[in-house]
Amino acid sequence: SDGTVIVRLAANSIADLAGLTGPTSTYFGSSINLGATPTHLVLSTSSVGTASGAAFTTQPAITMKNAQNLVVTGVTGTVTATITQVNSTGVLVGTSTASFDVATGIATFADLGISGTAGTRYTITFTSGSLTAATQNITVTVGAATSLAMSTQPVGGASGAQLATQPVIKVVDSG
């Protein structure tokens, strides 16, 4: 078959609630689940591009699903991202909430990222009310170089002679 699912519903039914018109509607896709109760969140698109301090180059998308693991549509709400780490500090940057699309059951973040220590593994937890959360483990990479900083000041030395303490310059990244 071509993957077409025909949904026939009487007028003034759940089809009207979902914005489908007329007594017969055609839905092109792999599943339709109107009016189901959501139970959990699924990470449908993983974050990619983890330079510290910058937004992910591919933003995470979270899908709302029911107990049968079908996408739930027709429901409003938001998903919130939080960060956890062990023995390190890190914070989310950008907007840490996203709204579910009523038609698709998917919430896609717009500018989420992490500012933290390069090489550190963080866990992002995505929550929405009482639904079972989705998580993603991610390791931060070095961000773009943004400045130079003097970490050791030079000390001593006569004109033309070597300094007693050599200067140390470090490159500072965007995170």
PDB file of C-alpha atoms in Angstrom:
ATOM      1  CA  SER A   1       0.000   0.000   0.000  1.00  0.00           C
ATOM      2  CA  ASP A   2       1.040   3.641  -0.348  1.00  0.00           C
ATOM      3  CA  GLY A   3       0.862   4.436   3.399  1.00  0.00           C
ATOM      4  CA  THR A   4      -2.445   6.326   3.145  1.00  0.00           C
ATOM      5  CA  VAL A   5      -4.769   5.968   6.105  1.00  0.00           C
ATOM      6  CA  ILE A   6      -8.408   6.867   5.569  1.00  0.00           C
ATOM      7  CA  VAL A   7     -10.193   8.083   8.672  1.00  0.00           C
ATOM      8  CA  ARG A   8     -14.001   8.204   8.420  1.00  0.00           C
ATOM      9  CA  LEU A   9     -15.705  10.066  11.227  1.00  0.00           C
ATOM     10  CA  ALA A  10     -19.183  11.457  11.604  1.00  0.00           C
ATOM     11  CA  ALA A  11     -19.605  15.223  11.528  1.00  0.00           C
ATOM     12  CA  ASN A  12     -19.501  16.932  14.947  1.00  0.00           C
ATOM     13  CA  SER A  13     -17.081  14.273  16.246  1.00  0.00           C
ATOM     14  CA  ILE A  14     -13.466  14.210  17.281  1.00  0.00           C
ATOM     15  CA  ALA A  15     -12.559  15.088  13.676  1.00  0.00           C
ATOM     16  CA  ASP A  16     -13.998  18.543  14.261  1.00  0.00           C
ATOM     17  CA  LEU A  17     -11.880  18.917  17.417  1.00  0.00           C
ATOM     18  CA  ALA A  18      -8.753  18.078  15.449  1.00  0.00           C
ATOM     19  CA  GLY A  19      -9.561  20.623  12.748  1.00  0.00           C
ATOM     20  CA  LEU A  20     -10.348  18.014  10.110  1.00  0.00           C
ATOM     21  CA  THR A  21     -13.199  19.066   7.854  1.00  0.00           C
ATOM     22  CA  GLY A  22     -16.216  17.121   6.682  1.00  0.00           C
ATOM     23  CA  PRO A  23     -17.308  13.628   7.558  1.00  0.00           C
ATOM     24  CA  THR A  24     -14.443  12.024   5.611  1.00  0.00           C
ATOM     25  CA  SER A  25     -10.836  13.097   6.006  1.00  0.00           C
ATOM     26  CA  THR A  26      -7.614  11.695   4.592  1.00  0.00           C
ATOM     27  CA  TYR A  27      -4.446  11.657   6.688  1.00  0.00           C
ATOM     28  CA  PHE A  28      -1.101  10.936   5.035  1.00  0.00           C
ATOM     29  CA  GLY A  29       1.352   9.539   7.551  1.00  0.00           C
ATOM     30  CA  SER A  30       2.286   6.559   9.626  1.00  0.00           C
ATOM     31  CA  SER A  31      -0.122   7.055  12.535  1.00  0.00           C
ATOM     32  CA  ILE A  32      -2.965   9.183  13.774  1.00  0.00           C
ATOM     33  CA  ASN A  33      -4.102   9.149  17.349  1.00  0.00           C
ATOM     34  CA  LEU A  34      -6.733  11.740  18.163  1.00  0.00           C
ATOM     35  CA  GLY A  35      -7.853  12.123  21.748  1.00  0.00           C
ATOM     36  CA  ALA A  36      -5.308   9.721  23.284  1.00  0.00           C
ATOM     37  CA  THR A  37      -3.848  10.411  26.713  1.00  0.00           C
ATOM     38  CA  PRO A  38      -0.124  11.230  26.632  1.00  0.00           C
ATOM     39  CA  THR A  39       2.071   9.236  29.037  1.00  0.00           C
ATOM     40  CA  HIS A  40       5.680   9.955  28.124  1.00  0.00           C
ATOM     41  CA  LEU A  41       8.136  12.073  26.153  1.00  0.00           C
ATOM     42  CA  VAL A  42      10.540  10.784  23.517  1.00  0.00           C
ATOM     43  CA  LEU A  43      13.645  12.535  22.186  1.00  0.00           C
ATOM     44  CA  SER A  44      12.823  12.461  18.470  1.00  0.00           C
ATOM     45  CA  THR A  45      15.716  14.686  17.334  1.00  0.00           C
ATOM     46  CA  SER A  46      18.950  14.735  19.338  1.00  0.00           C
ATOM     47  CA  SER A  47      20.952  17.891  19.968  1.00  0.00           C
ATOM     48  CA  VAL A  48      23.999  18.195  17.748  1.00  0.00           C
ATOM     49  CA  GLY A  49      26.816  20.737  17.785  1.00  0.00           C
ATOM     50  CA  THR A  50      27.859  21.101  21.394  1.00  0.00           C
ATOM     51  CA  ALA A  51      30.381  23.941  21.431  1.00  0.00           C
ATOM     52  CA  SER A  52      30.305  25.509  24.872  1.00  0.00           C
ATOM     53  CA  GLY A  53      28.265  28.701  25.064  1.00  0.00           C
ATOM     54  CA  ALA A  54      26.663  28.341  21.641  1.00  0.00           C
ATOM     55  CA  ALA A  55      23.239  27.150  20.562  1.00  0.00           C
ATOM     56  CA  PHE A  56      23.132  23.566  19.284  1.00  0.00           C
ATOM     57  CA  THR A  57      23.438  23.447  15.494  1.00  0.00           C
ATOM     58  CA  THR A  58      20.628  20.867  15.470  1.00  0.00           C
ATOM     59  CA  GLN A  59      18.009  21.665  18.090  1.00  0.00           C
ATOM     60  CA  PRO A  60      16.367  18.920  20.171  1.00  0.00           C
ATOM     61  CA  ALA A  61      12.786  17.915  19.344  1.00  0.00           C
ATOM     62  CA  ILE A  62      10.571  16.136  21.863  1.00  0.00           C
ATOM     63  CA  THR A  63       7.539  14.053  20.889  1.00  0.00           C
ATOM     64  CA  MET A  64       4.542  13.414  23.144  1.00  0.00           C
ATOM     65  CA  LYS A  65       3.433   9.742  23.054  1.00  0.00           C
ATOM     66  CA  ASN A  66       0.823   7.504  24.683  1.00  0.00           C
ATOM     67  CA  ALA A  67       1.079   4.106  26.389  1.00  0.00           C
ATOM     68  CA  GLN A  68       0.969   2.376  22.983  1.00  0.00           C
ATOM     69  CA  ASN A  69       3.961   4.531  21.910  1.00  0.00           C
ATOM     70  CA  LEU A  70       1.873   6.421  19.340  1.00  0.00           C
ATOM     71  CA  VAL A  71       2.277  10.152  18.794  1.00  0.00           C
ATOM     72  CA  VAL A  72      -0.399  12.161  20.611  1.00  0.00           C
ATOM     73  CA  THR A  73      -1.775  15.146  18.711  1.00  0.00           C
ATOM     74  CA  GLY A  74      -4.405  17.705  19.587  1.00  0.00           C
ATOM     75  CA  VAL A  75      -2.845  18.494  22.983  1.00  0.00           C
ATOM     76  CA  THR A  76      -1.222  21.748  24.063  1.00  0.00           C
ATOM     77  CA  GLY A  77       1.585  22.189  26.559  1.00  0.00           C
ATOM     78  CA  THR A  78       5.253  22.979  26.997  1.00  0.00           C
ATOM     79  CA  VAL A  79       8.398  20.980  27.596  1.00  0.00           C
ATOM     80  CA  THR A  80      11.198  22.256  29.832  1.00  0.00           C
ATOM     81  CA  ALA A  81      14.898  21.382  29.540  1.00  0.00           C
ATOM     82  CA  THR A  82      17.129  21.154  32.621  1.00  0.00           C
ATOM     83  CA  ILE A  83      20.787  20.180  32.958  1.00  0.00           C
ATOM     84  CA  THR A  84      22.616  17.928  35.408  1.00  0.00           C
ATOM     85  CA  GLN A  85      26.292  17.075  35.699  1.00  0.00           C
ATOM     86  CA  VAL A  86      28.664  15.446  38.128  1.00  0.00           C
ATOM     87  CA  ASN A  87      31.560  17.418  39.713  1.00  0.00           C
ATOM     88  CA  SER A  88      31.287  20.313  37.298  1.00  0.00           C
ATOM     89  CA  THR A  89      29.313  23.404  36.550  1.00  0.00           C
ATOM     90  CA  GLY A  90      27.312  23.971  33.437  1.00  0.00           C
ATOM     91  CA  VAL A  91      24.241  25.942  32.481  1.00  0.00           C
ATOM     92  CA  LEU A  92      21.776  25.883  29.645  1.00  0.00           C
ATOM     93  CA  VAL A  93      21.898  28.889  27.333  1.00  0.00           C
ATOM     94  CA  GLY A  94      19.060  30.165  25.189  1.00  0.00           C
ATOM     95  CA  THR A  95      15.398  29.361  25.738  1.00  0.00           C
ATOM     96  CA  SER A  96      14.858  26.290  27.912  1.00  0.00           C
ATOM     97  CA  THR A  97      11.171  25.778  27.056  1.00  0.00           C
ATOM     98  CA  ALA A  98       9.357  24.833  23.852  1.00  0.00           C
ATOM     99  CA  SER A  99       5.658  24.462  23.051  1.00  0.00           C
ATOM    100  CA  PHE A 100       4.107  21.333  21.585  1.00  0.00           C
ATOM    101  CA  ASP A 101       2.651  21.734  18.105  1.00  0.00           C
ATOM    102  CA  VAL A 102      -1.015  20.692  18.393  1.00  0.00           C
ATOM    103  CA  ALA A 103      -0.996  19.144  14.906  1.00  0.00           C
ATOM    104  CA  THR A 104       2.193  17.070  15.292  1.00  0.00           C
ATOM    105  CA  GLY A 105       2.648  16.486  19.033  1.00  0.00           C
ATOM    106  CA  ILE A 106       6.264  17.679  18.719  1.00  0.00           C
ATOM    107  CA  ALA A 107       8.049  20.496  20.569  1.00  0.00           C
ATOM    108  CA  THR A 108      11.233  21.780  18.907  1.00  0.00           C
ATOM    109  CA  PHE A 109      13.628  24.058  20.755  1.00  0.00           C
ATOM    110  CA  ALA A 110      14.825  27.201  18.986  1.00  0.00           C
ATOM    111  CA  ASP A 111      18.153  28.300  20.500  1.00  0.00           C
ATOM    112  CA  LEU A 112      19.072  25.859  23.272  1.00  0.00           C
ATOM    113  CA  GLY A 113      22.731  25.180  24.115  1.00  0.00           C
ATOM    114  CA  ILE A 114      25.121  24.469  27.017  1.00  0.00           C
ATOM    115  CA  SER A 115      27.846  26.600  28.524  1.00  0.00           C
ATOM    116  CA  GLY A 116      30.219  24.348  30.434  1.00  0.00           C
ATOM    117  CA  THR A 117      33.616  22.723  30.660  1.00  0.00           C
ATOM    118  CA  ALA A 118      34.825  21.135  27.420  1.00  0.00           C
ATOM    119  CA  GLY A 119      35.051  17.361  27.659  1.00  0.00           C
ATOM    120  CA  THR A 120      32.430  17.191  30.416  1.00  0.00           C
ATOM    121  CA  ARG A 121      29.395  14.949  29.985  1.00  0.00           C
ATOM    122  CA  TYR A 122      26.068  16.542  30.851  1.00  0.00           C
ATOM    123  CA  THR A 123      22.534  15.147  30.922  1.00  0.00           C
ATOM    124  CA  ILE A 124      19.669  17.221  29.573  1.00  0.00           C
ATOM    125  CA  THR A 125      16.300  16.183  30.982  1.00  0.00           C
ATOM    126  CA  PHE A 126      13.125  17.147  29.141  1.00  0.00           C
ATOM    127  CA  THR A 127       9.948  17.309  31.267  1.00  0.00           C
ATOM    128  CA  SER A 128       6.309  18.216  30.783  1.00  0.00           C
ATOM    129  CA  GLY A 129       3.955  17.981  33.749  1.00  0.00           C
ATOM    130  CA  SER A 130       3.551  14.415  35.012  1.00  0.00           C
ATOM    131  CA  LEU A 131       4.688  12.744  31.758  1.00  0.00           C
ATOM    132  CA  THR A 132       7.701  10.421  31.939  1.00  0.00           C
ATOM    133  CA  ALA A 133      10.760  12.518  31.025  1.00  0.00           C
ATOM    134  CA  ALA A 134      13.129  12.092  28.076  1.00  0.00           C
ATOM    135  CA  THR A 135      16.907  12.534  28.481  1.00  0.00           C
ATOM    136  CA  GLN A 136      19.965  13.091  26.349  1.00  0.00           C
ATOM    137  CA  ASN A 137      23.607  12.700  27.398  1.00  0.00           C
ATOM    138  CA  ILE A 138      25.901  15.149  25.682  1.00  0.00           C
ATOM    139  CA  THR A 139      29.590  16.081  25.947  1.00  0.00           C
ATOM    140  CA  VAL A 140      30.514  19.724  25.513  1.00  0.00           C
ATOM    141  CA  THR A 141      33.292  20.619  23.075  1.00  0.00           C
ATOM    142  CA  VAL A 142      35.543  23.659  23.040  1.00  0.00           C
ATOM    143  CA  GLY A 143      33.669  26.746  21.916  1.00  0.00           C
ATOM    144  CA  ALA A 144      34.851  29.291  19.392  1.00  0.00           C
ATOM    145  CA  ALA A 145      37.873  31.354  20.504  1.00  0.00           C
ATOM    146  CA  THR A 146      36.662  34.793  21.558  1.00  0.00           C
ATOM    147  CA  SER A 147      39.603  36.444  23.349  1.00  0.00           C
ATOM    148  CA  LEU A 148      43.072  36.150  24.825  1.00  0.00           C
ATOM    149  CA  ALA A 149      43.729  36.470  28.540  1.00  0.00           C
ATOM    150  CA  MET A 150      46.913  36.832  30.548  1.00  0.00           C
ATOM    151  CA  SER A 151      46.987  34.009  33.096  1.00  0.00           C
ATOM    152  CA  THR A 152      50.544  34.698  34.393  1.00  0.00           C
ATOM    153  CA  GLN A 153      51.956  38.216  34.489  1.00  0.00           C
ATOM    154  CA  PRO A 154      55.614  38.681  33.508  1.00  0.00           C
ATOM    155  CA  VAL A 155      57.937  39.608  36.376  1.00  0.00           C
ATOM    156  CA  GLY A 156      61.466  41.014  36.625  1.00  0.00           C
ATOM    157  CA  GLY A 157      64.236  41.306  34.138  1.00  0.00           C
ATOM    158  CA  ALA A 158      66.440  44.128  33.035  1.00  0.00           C
ATOM    159  CA  SER A 159      66.294  45.635  29.597  1.00  0.00           C
ATOM    160  CA  GLY A 160      67.547  43.068  27.096  1.00  0.00           C
ATOM    161  CA  ALA A 161      67.498  40.243  29.687  1.00  0.00           C
ATOM    162  CA  GLN A 162      65.115  37.324  30.015  1.00  0.00           C
ATOM    163  CA  LEU A 163      62.139  37.876  32.328  1.00  0.00           C
ATOM    164  CA  ALA A 164      62.343  36.035  35.655  1.00  0.00           C
ATOM    165  CA  THR A 165      58.704  34.901  35.248  1.00  0.00           C
ATOM    166  CA  GLN A 166      57.557  34.344  31.691  1.00  0.00           C
ATOM    167  CA  PRO A 167      54.063  35.535  30.679  1.00  0.00           C
ATOM    168  CA  VAL A 168      51.415  32.906  29.977  1.00  0.00           C
ATOM    169  CA  ILE A 169      48.588  33.759  27.587  1.00  0.00           C
ATOM    170  CA  LYS A 170      45.497  31.586  27.271  1.00  0.00           C
ATOM    171  CA  VAL A 171      42.828  31.465  24.593  1.00  0.00           C
ATOM    172  CA  VAL A 172      39.331  31.902  26.022  1.00  0.00           C
ATOM    173  CA  ASP A 173      36.390  30.263  24.279  1.00  0.00           C
ATOM    174  CA  SER A 174      32.777  31.379  24.043  1.00  0.00           C
ATOM    175  CA  GLY A 175      31.721  29.189  26.981  1.00  0.00           C
TER     176      GLY A 175
END
